[in-house]
Every structure is written in structure tokens, then in C-alpha cells.
mmCIF file of C-alpha atoms in Angstrom:
data_model
loop_
_atom_site.group_PDB
_atom_site.id
_atom_site.type_symbol
_atom_site.label_atom_id
_atom_site.label_comp_id
_atom_site.label_asym_id
_atom_site.label_seq_id
_atom_site.Cartn_x
_atom_site.Cartn_y
_atom_site.Cartn_z
ATOM 1 C CA MET A 3 -34.635 -31.236 0.763
ATOM 2 C CA ILE A 4 -31.951 -32.427 -1.608
ATOM 3 C CA ARG A 5 -31.771 -28.735 -3.238
ATOM 4 C CA TRP A 6 -31.083 -27.411 0.313
ATOM 5 C CA ILE A 7 -28.475 -29.937 1.149
ATOM 6 C CA LEU A 8 -26.338 -29.467 -2.144
ATOM 7 C CA PRO A 9 -25.653 -25.747 -1.757
ATOM 8 C CA CYS A 10 -24.602 -26.186 1.891
ATOM 9 C CA LEU A 11 -22.207 -28.968 0.882
ATOM 10 C CA CYS A 12 -20.969 -26.649 -1.736
ATOM 11 C CA VAL A 13 -20.294 -23.855 0.739
ATOM 12 C CA VAL A 14 -18.428 -26.325 2.921
ATOM 13 C CA VAL A 15 -16.358 -27.635 0.170
ATOM 14 C CA CYS A 16 -15.440 -24.116 -1.031
ATOM 15 C CA TRP A 17 -14.420 -23.079 2.526
ATOM 16 C CA THR A 18 -12.089 -25.957 3.122
ATOM 17 C CA CYS A 19 -10.288 -25.248 -0.189
ATOM 18 C CA ALA A 20 -9.676 -21.559 0.816
ATOM 19 C CA PRO A 21 -5.862 -20.495 0.810
ATOM 20 C CA THR A 22 -4.098 -21.254 4.090
ATOM 21 C CA HIS A 23 -2.340 -18.038 3.946
ATOM 22 C CA ALA A 24 -5.092 -15.272 4.470
ATOM 23 C CA GLU A 25 -4.748 -12.078 6.129
ATOM 24 C CA PRO A 26 -5.306 -12.317 10.020
ATOM 25 C CA PRO A 27 -8.941 -11.382 11.090
ATOM 26 C CA GLN A 28 -7.832 -7.978 12.518
ATOM 27 C CA LEU A 29 -7.009 -6.766 8.955
ATOM 28 C CA PRO A 30 -9.911 -5.130 7.361
ATOM 29 C CA LYS A 31 -10.546 -5.566 3.568
ATOM 30 C CA LEU A 32 -10.681 -1.902 2.705
ATOM 31 C CA GLN A 33 -9.531 -2.385 -0.953
ATOM 32 C CA VAL A 34 -7.022 -4.416 -2.937
ATOM 33 C CA TRP A 35 -3.520 -2.951 -3.570
ATOM 34 C CA ASP A 36 -0.678 -4.336 -5.642
ATOM 35 C CA THR A 37 1.486 -4.269 -2.563
ATOM 36 C CA HIS A 38 0.925 -3.083 0.989
ATOM 37 C CA ILE A 39 2.665 -3.320 4.314
ATOM 38 C CA ALA A 40 0.893 -4.567 7.543
ATOM 39 C CA ILE A 41 2.692 -4.075 10.700
ATOM 40 C CA HIS A 42 1.314 -5.880 13.819
ATOM 41 C CA CYS A 43 3.046 -4.267 16.786
ATOM 42 C CA SER A 44 1.971 -6.756 19.641
ATOM 43 C CA LEU A 45 3.553 -9.577 17.401
ATOM 44 C CA ASN A 46 6.605 -7.467 16.414
ATOM 45 C CA LEU A 47 5.863 -8.623 12.911
ATOM 46 C CA LEU A 48 5.925 -6.790 9.603
ATOM 47 C CA GLN A 49 4.158 -8.436 6.753
ATOM 48 C CA VAL A 50 4.341 -7.528 2.851
ATOM 49 C CA TRP A 51 1.219 -8.475 0.943
ATOM 50 C CA ARG A 52 1.071 -8.559 -2.806
ATOM 51 C CA ASP A 53 -2.336 -9.009 -4.504
ATOM 52 C CA GLY A 54 -3.815 -10.310 -1.592
ATOM 53 C CA VAL A 55 -1.093 -12.879 -0.947
ATOM 54 C CA LEU A 56 1.483 -12.811 1.993
ATOM 55 C CA ILE A 57 4.897 -12.832 0.381
ATOM 56 C CA ARG A 58 7.162 -11.990 3.229
ATOM 57 C CA GLU A 59 7.359 -11.505 7.161
ATOM 58 C CA PHE A 60 10.095 -9.478 8.948
ATOM 59 C CA VAL A 61 10.887 -9.237 12.779
ATOM 60 C CA VAL A 62 10.537 -5.666 13.984
ATOM 61 C CA ASP A 63 10.265 -3.606 17.113
ATOM 62 C CA THR A 64 8.420 -0.414 17.906
ATOM 63 C CA GLY A 65 8.479 2.694 20.169
ATOM 64 C CA LYS A 66 9.676 2.409 23.793
ATOM 65 C CA GLY A 67 6.773 4.644 24.801
ATOM 66 C CA GLY A 68 4.140 2.309 23.502
ATOM 67 C CA LEU A 69 1.641 2.695 20.781
ATOM 68 C CA GLY A 70 -0.781 5.406 19.608
ATOM 69 C CA LYS A 71 1.444 8.474 19.031
ATOM 70 C CA LYS A 72 -0.211 11.748 19.944
ATOM 71 C CA THR A 73 2.706 14.235 20.717
ATOM 72 C CA GLU A 74 6.069 15.158 19.657
ATOM 73 C CA GLY A 75 8.467 13.232 21.936
ATOM 74 C CA ASP A 76 6.183 10.810 23.409
ATOM 75 C CA HIS A 77 8.269 7.874 21.853
ATOM 76 C CA LYS A 78 5.156 6.075 20.756
ATOM 77 C CA THR A 79 4.617 4.313 17.442
ATOM 78 C CA PRO A 80 1.567 5.869 15.525
ATOM 79 C CA LEU A 81 -1.320 3.446 14.647
ATOM 80 C CA GLY A 82 -3.451 3.694 11.556
ATOM 81 C CA MET A 83 -3.386 3.840 7.865
ATOM 82 C CA TYR A 84 -0.336 5.639 6.301
ATOM 83 C CA GLU A 85 1.843 5.330 3.340
ATOM 84 C CA ILE A 86 5.548 5.503 2.298
ATOM 85 C CA SER A 87 6.220 9.236 1.674
ATOM 86 C CA TRP A 88 10.075 8.953 0.670
ATOM 87 C CA MET A 89 12.765 6.344 0.637
ATOM 88 C CA ALA A 90 16.579 6.730 1.224
ATOM 89 C CA SER A 91 19.404 4.221 1.269
ATOM 90 C CA ARG A 92 23.130 3.903 1.319
ATOM 91 C CA THR A 93 23.237 1.345 -1.384
ATOM 92 C CA SER A 94 20.026 0.949 -3.363
ATOM 93 C CA PRO A 95 19.923 2.462 -6.990
ATOM 94 C CA HIS A 96 16.354 3.775 -6.358
ATOM 95 C CA GLY A 97 15.122 6.449 -3.910
ATOM 96 C CA LEU A 98 17.277 9.124 -2.289
ATOM 97 C CA ARG A 99 21.023 8.456 -1.509
ATOM 98 C CA ILE A 100 22.106 8.717 2.077
ATOM 99 C CA ARG A 101 25.453 10.316 2.331
ATOM 100 C CA GLU A 102 27.920 10.302 5.338
ATOM 101 C CA ARG A 103 27.301 13.248 7.718
ATOM 102 C CA THR A 104 25.075 15.182 5.299
ATOM 103 C CA SER A 105 21.703 13.306 5.252
ATOM 104 C CA TRP A 106 18.851 14.161 7.555
ATOM 105 C CA CYS A 107 15.200 13.971 8.207
ATOM 106 C CA LYS A 108 13.870 17.315 9.172
ATOM 107 C CA GLU A 109 10.112 18.154 9.251
ATOM 108 C CA ASN A 110 9.220 14.936 7.640
ATOM 109 C CA GLN A 111 11.555 15.738 4.569
ATOM 110 C CA PHE A 112 14.735 14.300 3.494
ATOM 111 C CA VAL A 113 17.541 17.096 3.443
ATOM 112 C CA TYR A 114 21.134 17.409 2.686
ATOM 113 C CA ALA A 115 22.687 19.742 5.017
ATOM 114 C CA ARG A 116 25.894 20.171 7.363
ATOM 115 C CA SER A 117 23.637 19.884 10.393
ATOM 116 C CA GLY A 118 20.200 18.722 11.433
ATOM 117 C CA PRO A 119 17.986 17.236 14.145
ATOM 118 C CA SER A 120 20.386 15.199 16.437
ATOM 119 C CA MET A 121 18.276 12.095 16.354
ATOM 120 C CA GLU A 122 17.825 12.258 12.566
ATOM 121 C CA LYS A 123 21.288 11.419 11.254
ATOM 122 C CA LEU A 124 20.387 8.798 8.425
ATOM 123 C CA TRP A 125 23.832 7.752 7.969
ATOM 124 C CA SER A 126 24.344 6.606 11.564
ATOM 125 C CA ASP A 127 24.360 3.234 13.128
ATOM 126 C CA ALA A 128 21.018 3.988 14.529
ATOM 127 C CA TYR A 129 19.694 4.002 10.939
ATOM 128 C CA GLY A 130 21.808 0.924 9.860
ATOM 129 C CA GLY A 131 25.193 2.744 9.202
ATOM 130 C CA ASN A 132 26.799 1.472 5.870
ATOM 131 C CA GLN A 133 23.471 -0.690 5.415
ATOM 132 C CA ALA A 134 21.118 2.211 6.063
ATOM 133 C CA SER A 135 17.575 1.842 4.615
ATOM 134 C CA VAL A 136 14.786 4.186 5.591
ATOM 135 C CA LEU A 137 11.087 4.065 4.457
ATOM 136 C CA SER A 138 9.479 7.250 5.824
ATOM 137 C CA ILE A 139 5.885 7.227 6.463
ATOM 138 C CA ASN A 140 3.261 10.225 6.250
ATOM 139 C CA TYR A 141 2.704 10.699 9.960
ATOM 140 C CA PRO A 142 0.955 12.855 10.788
ATOM 141 C CA ASN A 143 -1.448 12.317 8.063
ATOM 142 C CA ALA A 144 -4.632 14.480 7.545
ATOM 143 C CA LYS A 145 -6.586 12.430 10.119
ATOM 144 C CA ASP A 146 -3.885 12.951 12.776
ATOM 145 C CA MET A 147 -3.629 16.559 12.096
ATOM 146 C CA GLU A 148 -7.408 16.945 12.673
ATOM 147 C CA MET A 149 -6.963 15.273 15.892
ATOM 148 C CA GLY A 150 -4.180 17.500 16.940
ATOM 149 C CA ARG A 151 -1.321 14.920 16.830
ATOM 150 C CA THR A 152 2.189 16.077 16.432
ATOM 151 C CA GLY A 153 5.522 14.805 15.703
ATOM 152 C CA ASP A 154 7.506 13.928 12.502
ATOM 153 C CA CYS A 155 10.127 11.620 10.922
ATOM 154 C CA ILE A 156 8.551 8.353 11.676
ATOM 155 C CA HIS A 157 10.287 5.634 9.619
ATOM 156 C CA ILE A 158 10.538 1.908 8.959
ATOM 157 C CA HIS A 159 14.349 1.659 9.167
ATOM 158 C CA ALA A 160 17.326 -0.418 9.682
ATOM 159 C CA ASP A 161 19.087 -0.432 13.094
ATOM 160 C CA LYS A 162 22.518 -1.722 13.807
ATOM 161 C CA PHE A 163 22.284 -1.523 17.661
ATOM 162 C CA HIS A 164 21.216 -4.865 19.020
ATOM 163 C CA ASN A 165 20.943 -5.929 22.670
ATOM 164 C CA GLY A 166 22.274 -9.467 22.361
ATOM 165 C CA GLY A 167 21.066 -9.777 18.919
ATOM 166 C CA VAL A 168 17.428 -8.642 19.786
ATOM 167 C CA LEU A 169 16.206 -5.438 18.115
ATOM 168 C CA ARG A 170 15.866 -2.548 20.592
ATOM 169 C CA LYS A 171 12.878 -0.283 21.130
ATOM 170 C CA SER A 172 12.713 2.897 19.074
ATOM 171 C CA TYR A 173 11.727 6.454 19.609
ATOM 172 C CA GLY A 174 8.539 5.861 17.678
ATOM 173 C CA CYS A 175 9.891 4.344 14.473
ATOM 174 C CA ILE A 176 9.689 0.707 13.172
ATOM 175 C CA HIS A 177 13.139 -0.814 13.740
ATOM 176 C CA MET A 178 14.379 -3.671 11.483
ATOM 177 C CA TYR A 179 17.637 -5.774 11.157
ATOM 178 C CA PRO A 180 19.792 -4.219 8.477
ATOM 179 C CA GLN A 181 19.646 -7.062 6.080
ATOM 180 C CA ASP A 182 15.825 -7.136 6.463
ATOM 181 C CA ALA A 183 15.307 -3.524 5.928
ATOM 182 C CA SER A 184 17.426 -3.665 2.797
ATOM 183 C CA GLU A 185 15.206 -6.440 1.496
ATOM 184 C CA LEU A 186 12.039 -4.653 2.274
ATOM 185 C CA TYR A 187 13.445 -1.502 0.606
ATOM 186 C CA SER A 188 13.909 -3.408 -2.686
ATOM 187 C CA MET A 189 10.284 -4.628 -2.526
ATOM 188 C CA VAL A 190 8.411 -1.535 -2.229
ATOM 189 C CA THR A 191 7.963 2.104 -3.624
ATOM 190 C CA ILE A 192 6.688 5.437 -2.698
ATOM 191 C CA GLY A 193 3.008 5.466 -2.163
ATOM 192 C CA VAL A 194 2.746 1.797 -0.939
ATOM 193 C CA PRO A 195 0.060 1.687 1.920
ATOM 194 C CA VAL A 196 1.361 0.991 5.456
ATOM 195 C CA ARG A 197 -1.198 -0.229 7.989
ATOM 196 C CA ILE A 198 -0.061 -0.167 11.574
ATOM 197 C CA PHE A 199 -2.093 -2.339 14.051
ATOM 198 C CA PRO A 200 -1.673 -2.755 17.918
#
């Protein structure tokens, strides 16, 4: 009887000593990464995790069309497993440099050109203006393409347009306050996993 009670007490003691900052239950433990981003759309929350520890949280907003992007122009934010495919900024020494009136996203690529898609002016206030920071994700990924999903240029990015200080809905991207987007930009690199949840 004593042998049975002691292991149970050990389990209880170990469980009560568990760290208070653990990933929410909806986050599957797929593998351990040095750094990854988790976006909880229903909470308007972006989390940065490093070595299994939550190190930062930011307020965000998502697509005006809702969640679960399927087609170009549906204004929805995709859900699933992605990664940062390229980074661009007005001020950071790393990543691509956003230049006035010549920096665009076109077909999921950063391009320097005199013209480009009207909604992809990376220097504009919609991308943070003089504080522009853009983390592009690889939507559509291979799984999305297998399912026939379309669209491009989905980013986590700064947005200077606020409705009374409240972030506005996007056309499918993840919007952040410019100072938060700049801080996030400094914390990550290309290839960092991005998990987007409802």
C-alpha cells in the first residue's frame, strides 16, 4: 500500500511545481523549436515562444472576411502551419530594405519596381509608413496548394491606420501596432515557424 501511495504523491508534487507559463491546450506539441510564433485569432493575440517558454505577447487583428483563407480576395486570414519566408523593414539592419515608392509584394515575392499591385505598397501607412515592418508567411504552402487554395502576400505587418487607437481589420494579413511589429521583427528570422489558430 505504501509503495502505491508514494508514486502518486510524487506525481501530484511534480504537477503542482509545473511552470505557470505553459502553452495553451490548443497548441499541439509537434516539435521543439528555438523560436516560434503562435497567433490566436479569436483572442487577437500573437505570442513569441523560445525553447518552450513564452517570452512576449502582442495585440493583433486579422482578416475582415474571417478565418480559413481559401481563395484570392476572400479577405480571410489563413489557418495552419506556416513559416516566415521573407522579411522587409524601413529601419532594421537585417532583412530587405523597404524604399519609398519602389517596394512591393508581388506573387509572394518582395520586389523593387516602379509599379506593382495597388494593395501591396510596402512603404505606405497601411504597412506602417516610416515604421514599416513586414514578415511574410509562405501562404499558400504545399498543403494549401493541394487543397486548391489561392491568394498571396499574406504578412504579419505594421499598420498605422487605427480606429480610435484600435487596430483595424485586414484583407487577410495579421495587423500589429508599428512599435510592436518593429519589436517582433527584431526577435525573429526567416524560417521561424508561424502557427495560426482560430
